[in-house]
Coordinates of C-alpha atoms in Angstrom, one line a residue:
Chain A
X570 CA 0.0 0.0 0.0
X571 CA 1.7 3.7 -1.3
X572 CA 1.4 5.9 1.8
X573 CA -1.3 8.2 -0.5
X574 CA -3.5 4.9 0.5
X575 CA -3.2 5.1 4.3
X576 CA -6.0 6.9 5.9
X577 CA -4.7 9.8 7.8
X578 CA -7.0 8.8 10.9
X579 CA -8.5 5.4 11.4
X580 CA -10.6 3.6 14.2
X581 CA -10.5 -0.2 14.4
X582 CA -13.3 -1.3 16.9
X583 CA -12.6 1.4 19.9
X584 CA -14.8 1.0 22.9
X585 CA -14.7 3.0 25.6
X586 CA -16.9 3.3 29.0
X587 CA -17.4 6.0 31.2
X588 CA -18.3 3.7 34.4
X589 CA -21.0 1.8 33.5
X590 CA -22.1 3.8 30.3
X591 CA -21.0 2.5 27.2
X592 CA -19.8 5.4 25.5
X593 CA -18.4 4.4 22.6
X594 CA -19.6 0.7 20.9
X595 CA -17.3 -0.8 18.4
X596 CA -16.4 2.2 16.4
X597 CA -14.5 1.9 13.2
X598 CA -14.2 4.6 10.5
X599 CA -11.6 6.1 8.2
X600 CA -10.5 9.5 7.2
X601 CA -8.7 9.5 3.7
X602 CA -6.4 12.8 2.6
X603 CA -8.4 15.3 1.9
X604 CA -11.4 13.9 2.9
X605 CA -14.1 16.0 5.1
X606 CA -16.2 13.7 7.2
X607 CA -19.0 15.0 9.3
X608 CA -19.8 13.4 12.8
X609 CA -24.0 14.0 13.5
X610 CA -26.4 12.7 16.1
X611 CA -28.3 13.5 19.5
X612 CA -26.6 14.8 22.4
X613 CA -24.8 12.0 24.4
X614 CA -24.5 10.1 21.4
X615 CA -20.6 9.8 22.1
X616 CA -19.5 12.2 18.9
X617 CA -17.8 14.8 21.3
X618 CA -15.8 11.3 23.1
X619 CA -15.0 10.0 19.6
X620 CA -13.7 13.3 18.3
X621 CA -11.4 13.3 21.3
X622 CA -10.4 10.3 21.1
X623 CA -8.7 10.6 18.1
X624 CA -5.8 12.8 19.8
X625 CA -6.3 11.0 23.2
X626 CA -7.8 13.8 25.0
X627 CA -10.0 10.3 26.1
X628 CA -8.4 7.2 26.7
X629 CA -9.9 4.2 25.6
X630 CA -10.6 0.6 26.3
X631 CA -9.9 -1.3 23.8
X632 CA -9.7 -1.0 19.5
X633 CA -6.9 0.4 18.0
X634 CA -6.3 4.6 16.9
X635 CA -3.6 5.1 13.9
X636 CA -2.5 8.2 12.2
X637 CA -1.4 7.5 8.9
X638 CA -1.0 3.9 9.5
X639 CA 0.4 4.6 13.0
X640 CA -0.9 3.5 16.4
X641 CA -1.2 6.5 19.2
X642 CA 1.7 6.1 21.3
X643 CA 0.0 6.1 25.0
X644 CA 1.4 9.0 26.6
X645 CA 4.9 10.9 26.9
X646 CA 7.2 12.7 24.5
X647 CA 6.0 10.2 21.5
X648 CA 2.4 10.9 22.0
X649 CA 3.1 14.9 22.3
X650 CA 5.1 14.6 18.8
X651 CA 1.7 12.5 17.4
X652 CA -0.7 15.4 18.5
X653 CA 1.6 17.8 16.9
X654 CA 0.6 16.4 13.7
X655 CA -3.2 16.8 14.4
X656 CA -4.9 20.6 15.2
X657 CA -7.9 20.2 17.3
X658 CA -10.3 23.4 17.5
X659 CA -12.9 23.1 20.6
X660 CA -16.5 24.6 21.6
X661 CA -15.2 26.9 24.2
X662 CA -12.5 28.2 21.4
X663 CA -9.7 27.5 24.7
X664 CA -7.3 30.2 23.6
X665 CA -4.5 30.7 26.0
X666 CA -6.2 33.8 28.0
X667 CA -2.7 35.4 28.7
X668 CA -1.6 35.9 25.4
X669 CA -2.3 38.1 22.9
X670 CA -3.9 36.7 19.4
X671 CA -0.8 36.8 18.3
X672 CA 1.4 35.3 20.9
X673 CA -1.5 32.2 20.6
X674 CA -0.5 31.7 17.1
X675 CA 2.9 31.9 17.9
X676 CA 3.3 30.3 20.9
X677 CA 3.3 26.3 19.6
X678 CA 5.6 26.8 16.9
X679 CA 8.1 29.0 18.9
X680 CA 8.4 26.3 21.6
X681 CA 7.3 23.2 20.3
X682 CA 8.6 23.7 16.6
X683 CA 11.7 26.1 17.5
X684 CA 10.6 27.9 14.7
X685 CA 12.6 31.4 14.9
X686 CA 10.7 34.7 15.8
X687 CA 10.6 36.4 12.6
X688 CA 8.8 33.7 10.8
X689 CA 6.9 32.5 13.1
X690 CA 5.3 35.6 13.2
X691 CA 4.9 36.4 9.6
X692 CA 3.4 33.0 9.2
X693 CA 1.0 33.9 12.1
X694 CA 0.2 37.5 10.9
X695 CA -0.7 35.1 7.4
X696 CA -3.1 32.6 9.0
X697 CA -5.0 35.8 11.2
X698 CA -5.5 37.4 8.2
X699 CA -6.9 34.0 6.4
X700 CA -9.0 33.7 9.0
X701 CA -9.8 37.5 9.0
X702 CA -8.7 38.4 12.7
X703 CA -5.5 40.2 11.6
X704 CA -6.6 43.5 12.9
X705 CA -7.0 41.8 16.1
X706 CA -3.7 40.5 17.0
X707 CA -2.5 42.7 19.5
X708 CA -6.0 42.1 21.7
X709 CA -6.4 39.1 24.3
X710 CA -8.6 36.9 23.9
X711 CA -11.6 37.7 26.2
X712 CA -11.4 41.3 24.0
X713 CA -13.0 39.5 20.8
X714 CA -16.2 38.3 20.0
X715 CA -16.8 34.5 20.2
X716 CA -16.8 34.1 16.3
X717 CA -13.5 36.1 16.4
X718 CA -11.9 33.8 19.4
X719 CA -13.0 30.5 17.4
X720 CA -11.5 31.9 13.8
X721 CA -8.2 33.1 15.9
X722 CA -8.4 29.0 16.9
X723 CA -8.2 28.1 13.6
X724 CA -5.2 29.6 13.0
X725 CA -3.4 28.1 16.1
X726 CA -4.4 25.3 15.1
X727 CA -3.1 25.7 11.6
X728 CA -0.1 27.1 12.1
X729 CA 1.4 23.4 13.1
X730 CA 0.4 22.4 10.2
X731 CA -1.4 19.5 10.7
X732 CA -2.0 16.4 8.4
X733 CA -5.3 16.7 9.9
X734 CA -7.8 18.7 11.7
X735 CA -10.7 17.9 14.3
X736 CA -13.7 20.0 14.9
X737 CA -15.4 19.2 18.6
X738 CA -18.9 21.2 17.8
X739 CA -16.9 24.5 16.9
X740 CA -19.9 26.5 16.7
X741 CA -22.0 25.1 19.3
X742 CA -20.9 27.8 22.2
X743 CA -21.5 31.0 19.4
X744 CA -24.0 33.4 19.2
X745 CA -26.1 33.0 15.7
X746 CA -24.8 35.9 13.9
X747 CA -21.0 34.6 14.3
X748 CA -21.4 30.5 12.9
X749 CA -21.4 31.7 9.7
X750 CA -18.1 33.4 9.9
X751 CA -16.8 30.1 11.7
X752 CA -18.2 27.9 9.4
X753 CA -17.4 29.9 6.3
X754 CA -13.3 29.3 7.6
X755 CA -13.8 25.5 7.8
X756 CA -15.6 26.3 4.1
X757 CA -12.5 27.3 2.7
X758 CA -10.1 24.6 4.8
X759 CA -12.0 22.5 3.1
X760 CA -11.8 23.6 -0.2
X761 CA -8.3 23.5 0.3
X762 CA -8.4 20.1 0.7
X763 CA -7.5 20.0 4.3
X764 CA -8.0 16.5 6.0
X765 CA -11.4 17.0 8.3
X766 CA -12.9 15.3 10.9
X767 CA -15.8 17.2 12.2
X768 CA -18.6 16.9 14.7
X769 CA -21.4 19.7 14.7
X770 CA -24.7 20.4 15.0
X771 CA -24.9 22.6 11.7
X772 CA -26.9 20.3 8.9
X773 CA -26.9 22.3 6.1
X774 CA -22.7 23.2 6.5
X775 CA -22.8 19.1 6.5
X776 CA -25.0 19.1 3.1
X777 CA -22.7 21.2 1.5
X778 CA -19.1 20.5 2.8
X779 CA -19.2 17.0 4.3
X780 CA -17.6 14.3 1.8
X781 CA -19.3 11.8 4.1
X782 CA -21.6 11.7 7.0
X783 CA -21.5 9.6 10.0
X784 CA -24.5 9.3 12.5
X785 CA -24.6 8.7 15.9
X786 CA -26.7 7.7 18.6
X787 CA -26.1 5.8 21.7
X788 CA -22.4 5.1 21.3
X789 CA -21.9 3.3 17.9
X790 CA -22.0 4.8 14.4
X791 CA -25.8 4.1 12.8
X792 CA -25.2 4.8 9.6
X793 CA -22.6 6.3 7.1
X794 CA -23.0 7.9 3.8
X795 CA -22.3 10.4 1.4
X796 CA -24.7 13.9 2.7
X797 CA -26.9 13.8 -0.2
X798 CA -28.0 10.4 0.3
X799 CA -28.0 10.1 4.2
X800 CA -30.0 13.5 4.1
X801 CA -32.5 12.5 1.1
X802 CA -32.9 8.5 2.1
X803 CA -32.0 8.2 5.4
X804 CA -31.7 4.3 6.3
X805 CA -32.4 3.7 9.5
X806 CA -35.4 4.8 12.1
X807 CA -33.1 6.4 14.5
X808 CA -31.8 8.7 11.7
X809 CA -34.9 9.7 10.5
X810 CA -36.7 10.7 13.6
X811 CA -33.3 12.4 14.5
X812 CA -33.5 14.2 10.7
X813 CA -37.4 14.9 11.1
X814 CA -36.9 16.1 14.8
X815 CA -34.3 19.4 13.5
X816 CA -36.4 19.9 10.6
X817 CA -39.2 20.7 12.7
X818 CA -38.2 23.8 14.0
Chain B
X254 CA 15.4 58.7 76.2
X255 CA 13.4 60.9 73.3
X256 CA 12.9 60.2 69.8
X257 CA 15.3 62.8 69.0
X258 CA 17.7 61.5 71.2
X259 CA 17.2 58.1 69.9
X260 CA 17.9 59.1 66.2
X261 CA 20.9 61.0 66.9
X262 CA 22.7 58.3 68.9
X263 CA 21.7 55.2 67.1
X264 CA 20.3 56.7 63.3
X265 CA 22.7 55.6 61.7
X266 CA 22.3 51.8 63.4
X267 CA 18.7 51.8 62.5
X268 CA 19.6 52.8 59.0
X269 CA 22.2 49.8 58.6
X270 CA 19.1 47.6 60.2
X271 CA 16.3 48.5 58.0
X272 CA 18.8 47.8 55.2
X273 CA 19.8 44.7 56.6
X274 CA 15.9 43.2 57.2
X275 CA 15.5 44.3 53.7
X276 CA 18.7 42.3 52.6
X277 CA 16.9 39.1 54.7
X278 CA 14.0 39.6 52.9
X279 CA 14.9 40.1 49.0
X280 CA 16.7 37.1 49.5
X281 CA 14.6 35.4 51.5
X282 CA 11.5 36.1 48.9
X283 CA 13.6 35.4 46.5
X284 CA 14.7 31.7 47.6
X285 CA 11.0 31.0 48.7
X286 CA 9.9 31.9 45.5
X287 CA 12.0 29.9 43.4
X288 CA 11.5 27.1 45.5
X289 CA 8.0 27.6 45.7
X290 CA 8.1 27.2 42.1
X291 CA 9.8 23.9 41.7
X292 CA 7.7 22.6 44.4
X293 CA 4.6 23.2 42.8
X294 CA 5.9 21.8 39.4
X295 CA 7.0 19.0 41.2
X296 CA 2.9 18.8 42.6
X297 CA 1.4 18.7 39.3
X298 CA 3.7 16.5 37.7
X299 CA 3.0 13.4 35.9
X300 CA 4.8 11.0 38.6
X301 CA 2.8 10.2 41.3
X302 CA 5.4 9.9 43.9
X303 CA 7.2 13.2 43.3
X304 CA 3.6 14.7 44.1
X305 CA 3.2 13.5 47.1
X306 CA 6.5 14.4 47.8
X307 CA 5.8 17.6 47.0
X308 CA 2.9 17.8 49.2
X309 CA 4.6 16.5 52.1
X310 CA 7.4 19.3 51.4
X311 CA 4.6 21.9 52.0
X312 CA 2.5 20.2 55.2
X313 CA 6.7 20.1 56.8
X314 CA 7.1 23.6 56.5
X315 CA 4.1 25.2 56.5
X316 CA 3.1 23.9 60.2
X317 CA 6.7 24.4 61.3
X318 CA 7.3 27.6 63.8
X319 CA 9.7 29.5 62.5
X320 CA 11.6 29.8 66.3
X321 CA 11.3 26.5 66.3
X322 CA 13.1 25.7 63.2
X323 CA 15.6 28.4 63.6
X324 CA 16.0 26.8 66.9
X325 CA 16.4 23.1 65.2
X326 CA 19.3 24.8 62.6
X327 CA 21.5 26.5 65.1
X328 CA 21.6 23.8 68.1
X329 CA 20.7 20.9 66.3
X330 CA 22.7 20.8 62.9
X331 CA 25.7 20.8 64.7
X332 CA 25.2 17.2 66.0
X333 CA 25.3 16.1 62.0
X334 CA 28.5 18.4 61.5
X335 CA 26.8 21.1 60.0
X336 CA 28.0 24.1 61.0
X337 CA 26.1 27.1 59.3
X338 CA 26.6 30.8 59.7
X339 CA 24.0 32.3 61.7
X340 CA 23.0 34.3 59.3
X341 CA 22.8 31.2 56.6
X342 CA 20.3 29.3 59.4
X343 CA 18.0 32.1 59.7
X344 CA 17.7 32.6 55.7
X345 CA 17.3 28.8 55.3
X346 CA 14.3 29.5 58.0
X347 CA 12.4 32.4 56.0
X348 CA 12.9 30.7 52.7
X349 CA 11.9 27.2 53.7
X350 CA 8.7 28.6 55.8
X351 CA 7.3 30.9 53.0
X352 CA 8.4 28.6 50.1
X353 CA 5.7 25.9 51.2
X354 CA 3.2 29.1 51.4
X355 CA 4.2 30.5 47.8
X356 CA 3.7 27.0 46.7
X357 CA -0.1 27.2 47.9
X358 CA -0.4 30.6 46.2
X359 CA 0.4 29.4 43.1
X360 CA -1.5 26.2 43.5
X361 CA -4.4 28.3 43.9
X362 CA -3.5 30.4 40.7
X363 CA -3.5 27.5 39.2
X364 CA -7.0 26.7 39.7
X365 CA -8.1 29.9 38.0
X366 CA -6.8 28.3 34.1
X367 CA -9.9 26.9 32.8
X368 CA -9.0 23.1 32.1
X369 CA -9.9 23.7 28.2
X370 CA -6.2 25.3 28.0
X371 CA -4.7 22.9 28.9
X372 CA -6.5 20.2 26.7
X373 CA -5.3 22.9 23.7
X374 CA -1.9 23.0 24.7
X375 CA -1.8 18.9 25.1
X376 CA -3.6 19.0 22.1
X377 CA -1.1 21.4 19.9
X378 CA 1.5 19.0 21.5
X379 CA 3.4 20.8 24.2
X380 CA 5.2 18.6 26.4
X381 CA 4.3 19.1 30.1
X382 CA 7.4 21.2 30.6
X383 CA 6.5 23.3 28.1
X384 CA 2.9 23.5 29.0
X385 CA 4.2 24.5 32.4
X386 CA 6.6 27.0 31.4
X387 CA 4.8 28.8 29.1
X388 CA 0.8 28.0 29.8
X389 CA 0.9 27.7 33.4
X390 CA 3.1 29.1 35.6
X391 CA 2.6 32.3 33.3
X392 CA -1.1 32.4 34.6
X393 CA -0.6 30.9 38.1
X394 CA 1.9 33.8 38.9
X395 CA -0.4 37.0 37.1
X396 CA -3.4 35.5 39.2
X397 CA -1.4 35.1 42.1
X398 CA 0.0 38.9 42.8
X399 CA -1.8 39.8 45.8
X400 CA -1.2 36.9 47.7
X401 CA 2.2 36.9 47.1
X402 CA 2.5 40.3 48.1
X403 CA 0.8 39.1 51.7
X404 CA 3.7 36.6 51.2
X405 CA 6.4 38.9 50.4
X406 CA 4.9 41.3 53.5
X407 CA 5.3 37.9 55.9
X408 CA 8.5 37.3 54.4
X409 CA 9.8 40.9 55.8
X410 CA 8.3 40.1 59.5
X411 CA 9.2 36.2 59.7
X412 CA 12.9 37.7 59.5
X413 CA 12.9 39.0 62.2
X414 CA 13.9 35.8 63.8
X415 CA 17.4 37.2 62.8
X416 CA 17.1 39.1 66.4
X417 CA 16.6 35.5 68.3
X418 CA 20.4 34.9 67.1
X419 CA 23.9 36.8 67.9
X420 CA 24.0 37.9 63.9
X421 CA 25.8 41.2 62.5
X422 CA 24.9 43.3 61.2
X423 CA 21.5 43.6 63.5
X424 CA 18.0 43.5 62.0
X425 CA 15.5 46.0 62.6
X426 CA 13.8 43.7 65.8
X427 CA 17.5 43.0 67.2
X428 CA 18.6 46.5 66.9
X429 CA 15.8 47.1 69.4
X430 CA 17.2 44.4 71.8
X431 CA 20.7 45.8 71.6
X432 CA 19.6 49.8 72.4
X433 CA 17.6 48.7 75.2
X434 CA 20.3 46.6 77.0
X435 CA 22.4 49.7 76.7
X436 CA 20.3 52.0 77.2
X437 CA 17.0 53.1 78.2
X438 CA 15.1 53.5 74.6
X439 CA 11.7 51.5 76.5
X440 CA 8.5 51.7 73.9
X441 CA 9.8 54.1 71.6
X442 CA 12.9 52.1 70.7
X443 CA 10.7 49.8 69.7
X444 CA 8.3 52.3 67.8
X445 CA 10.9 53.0 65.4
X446 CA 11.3 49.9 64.5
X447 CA 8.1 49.1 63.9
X448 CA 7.2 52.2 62.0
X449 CA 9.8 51.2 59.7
X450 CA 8.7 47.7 59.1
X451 CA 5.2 49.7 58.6
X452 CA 6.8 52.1 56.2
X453 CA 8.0 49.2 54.1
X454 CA 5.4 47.0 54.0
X455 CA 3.1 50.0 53.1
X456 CA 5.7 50.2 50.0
X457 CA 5.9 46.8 49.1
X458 CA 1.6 46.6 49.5
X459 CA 1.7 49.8 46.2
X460 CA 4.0 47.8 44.9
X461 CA 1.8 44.9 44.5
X462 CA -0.9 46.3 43.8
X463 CA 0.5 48.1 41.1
X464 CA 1.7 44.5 39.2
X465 CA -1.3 43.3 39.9
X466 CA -3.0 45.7 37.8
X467 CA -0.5 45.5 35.4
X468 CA -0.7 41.7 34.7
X469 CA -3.8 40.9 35.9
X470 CA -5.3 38.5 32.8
X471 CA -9.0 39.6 31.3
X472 CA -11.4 37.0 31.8

């Protein structure tokens, strides 16, 4: 197999419990290069818990996590170099509430990458102004708008360049007016062909971007398909009552 | 004796004392704080051991009276062939003492990061030292001003256990000691003293106050 063939993330049958609940149930799935996939379902369906899985935020039982064909070291130096190769973006946007917008941007590369000063910064000044927060760089975080704090996230993120990014429901904590500024970021990722894995709420961001859709519910993926055919023909009952239950309001 | 009279015959003493307690206690904040530092790394760290090694550092010298440790370094150390300068046993007393008190401080600062940082910074893969040096003691300290000015304000009284040994130059509590055994200062030799120790810690209270505005981090 070329190494163009290796999914960049892959699940083999993870489980996991949180005491007695069952949070995960024998989840495999794959995320190819370039590919965007799109985690759905209830709340408490375990999404959130897979998502974070997938950089060992969570631990889990049992199954098998590889990146690019490689299992997650368990802890120490080797798994810090394996999350360095993954940028996670999170509800509550988690900026480092010292720092200027800048300094966040700058602050992983700097000591992680030893990147020098000079380009670390230029290539932070880039991503704030891909993201469209460039005027805001000298603020700190609790300064900006929540839209503002999630798109200055990306950019963190981003500037490790990571073979892959995950999504935990990135727009769930913003007020209305600013998800379409988030989303419109991941839009263009996207189109860029960056490597996605993405759990949110927003259905019609999922119809449009989402190279495949995976649903939820009660721990265990219910069904998998490409967005215009799990939203046209959903499968299963769970998905439709889930699908007819959003569309209600 | 007056106030007057007391100036004119031993200014120049007092001068050399305040200077002196303020020589005790930059170095003794000073050595508290850095250990206080590496004692609370040591808390948080990944090894289990080391933590509770760490947390028995701090129960050890934060329930131990000073007078009674200064006590401990002068009569006792000498039994293991450790002979310190008086002056080395009463600093090893106001650094130990407040160190296990900084190291609360900033345990306390700590708890004001939101845990979602650190997730990020785990997640953008900072090793824990990094994650230390540059996410958290950053915030523990900033959050942590005032208390370690209370600390630092301690610091300056807890040396005054420099009087309870036969050190030179004299502190500002022994200097009292040494007037009134030669002469007849009473209250007011005392006054002095303490309106200097008032006088400083009145400084070093602006002073805190002042960083603390400075680096206080928006929420």
């Amino acid at each position: 197999m070329t190494e163009s063939n290796v999914p960049v993330i892959e699940l083999r049958h993870v489980d996991k419990h949180f005491g007695t609940l069952h949070v995960l149930k024998d989840i495999s799935l794959s995320v190819n290069r370039g590919e965007v996939v799109v985690i759905i379902g209830p709340s408490g369906s375990g999404k959130s818990t897979l998502c974070r899985t997938v950089n060992r935020l969570e631990t889990i039982d049992s199954g098998e996590i590889l990146i690019e064909g490689v299992p997650i070291p368990p802890e120490g130096k080797k798994l810090a170099a394996m999350r360095r190769q993954i940028g996670m973006v999170f509800q509550s946007f988690n900026l480092f509430a010292h720092m200027t917008i800048l300094e966040n941007v700058v602050a992983a590369p700097r000591s992680i990458l030893k990147q020098n000063k000079k380009d670390a910064r230029a290539e932070a000044l880039r991503l704030l102004e891909r993201v469209g927060v460039a005027d805001q760089k000298d603020k700190v975080p609790a300064q900006l708008s929540g839209g503002q704090q999630q798109r200055a996230a990306i950019a963190r993120a981003l500037a490790m360049h990571p073979k892959a990014m995950l999504f935990d429901e990135p727009t769930s904590a913003l007020d209305p007016e600013m998800i379409g500024e988030v989303l419109s970021v991941m839009t263009e990722l996207a189109g860029e062909g960056m490597t996605m894995l993405i759990v949110t709420h927003e259905m019609n961001f999922a119809r449009r971007v989402a190279d495949r859709v995976i649903f939820m519910d009660g721990g265990a993926i219910v069904e998998e398909n490409t967005p215009e055919e799990f939203f046209a023909h959903p499968q299963s009952q769970r998905a439709k009552d889930f699908l007819s239950s959003i569309s209600e309001h | 004796m007056s106030i007057s009279a007391l100036l004119d015959k031993y200014g120049s003493l007092y001068l050399q004392a305040m200077l002196t307690t303020w020589r005790l206690t930059v170095i003794s904040f000073a050595g508290a704080m850095a250990i206080g530092l590496i004692i609370t790394v040591i808390r948080v760290c990944p090894i289990k051991p080391l933590r509770y090694l760490g947390d028995f550092y701090v129960q050890i010298f934060r329930n131990i009276p000073g007078a009674a440790m200064l006590i401990l370094l002068v009569y006792a150390l000498p039994y293991l062939k450790l002979n310190f300068p008086y002056e080395t046993c009463v600093l090893i007393a106001t650094i130990m003492i407040p160190s296990a008190f900084c190291s609360e401080h900033l345990m306390s600062g700590m708890n004001t990061i939101a845990p979602g940082q650190i997730e990020a910074a785990r997640a953008l893969g900072f090793s824990f030292f990094q994650m230390i040096r540059r996410i958290v003691i950053p915030q523990a300290l900033r959050s942590a001003v005032l208390p370690l000015t209370n600390l630092l304000v301690a610091t300056m009284l807890t040396t005054s256990l420099a009087s309870q040994v036969p050190m030179r130059p004299r502190d500002l509590t022994g200097i009292v000691s040494y007037i009134n055994t030669r002469d007849v200062g009473g209250v007011l030799a005392f006054a002095i003293s303490a309106a200097l120790y008032c006088l400083t810690a009145l400084l070093l209270g602006q002073l805190g106050g002042w960083i603390d505005r400075k680096v206080r981090i928006l929420r």
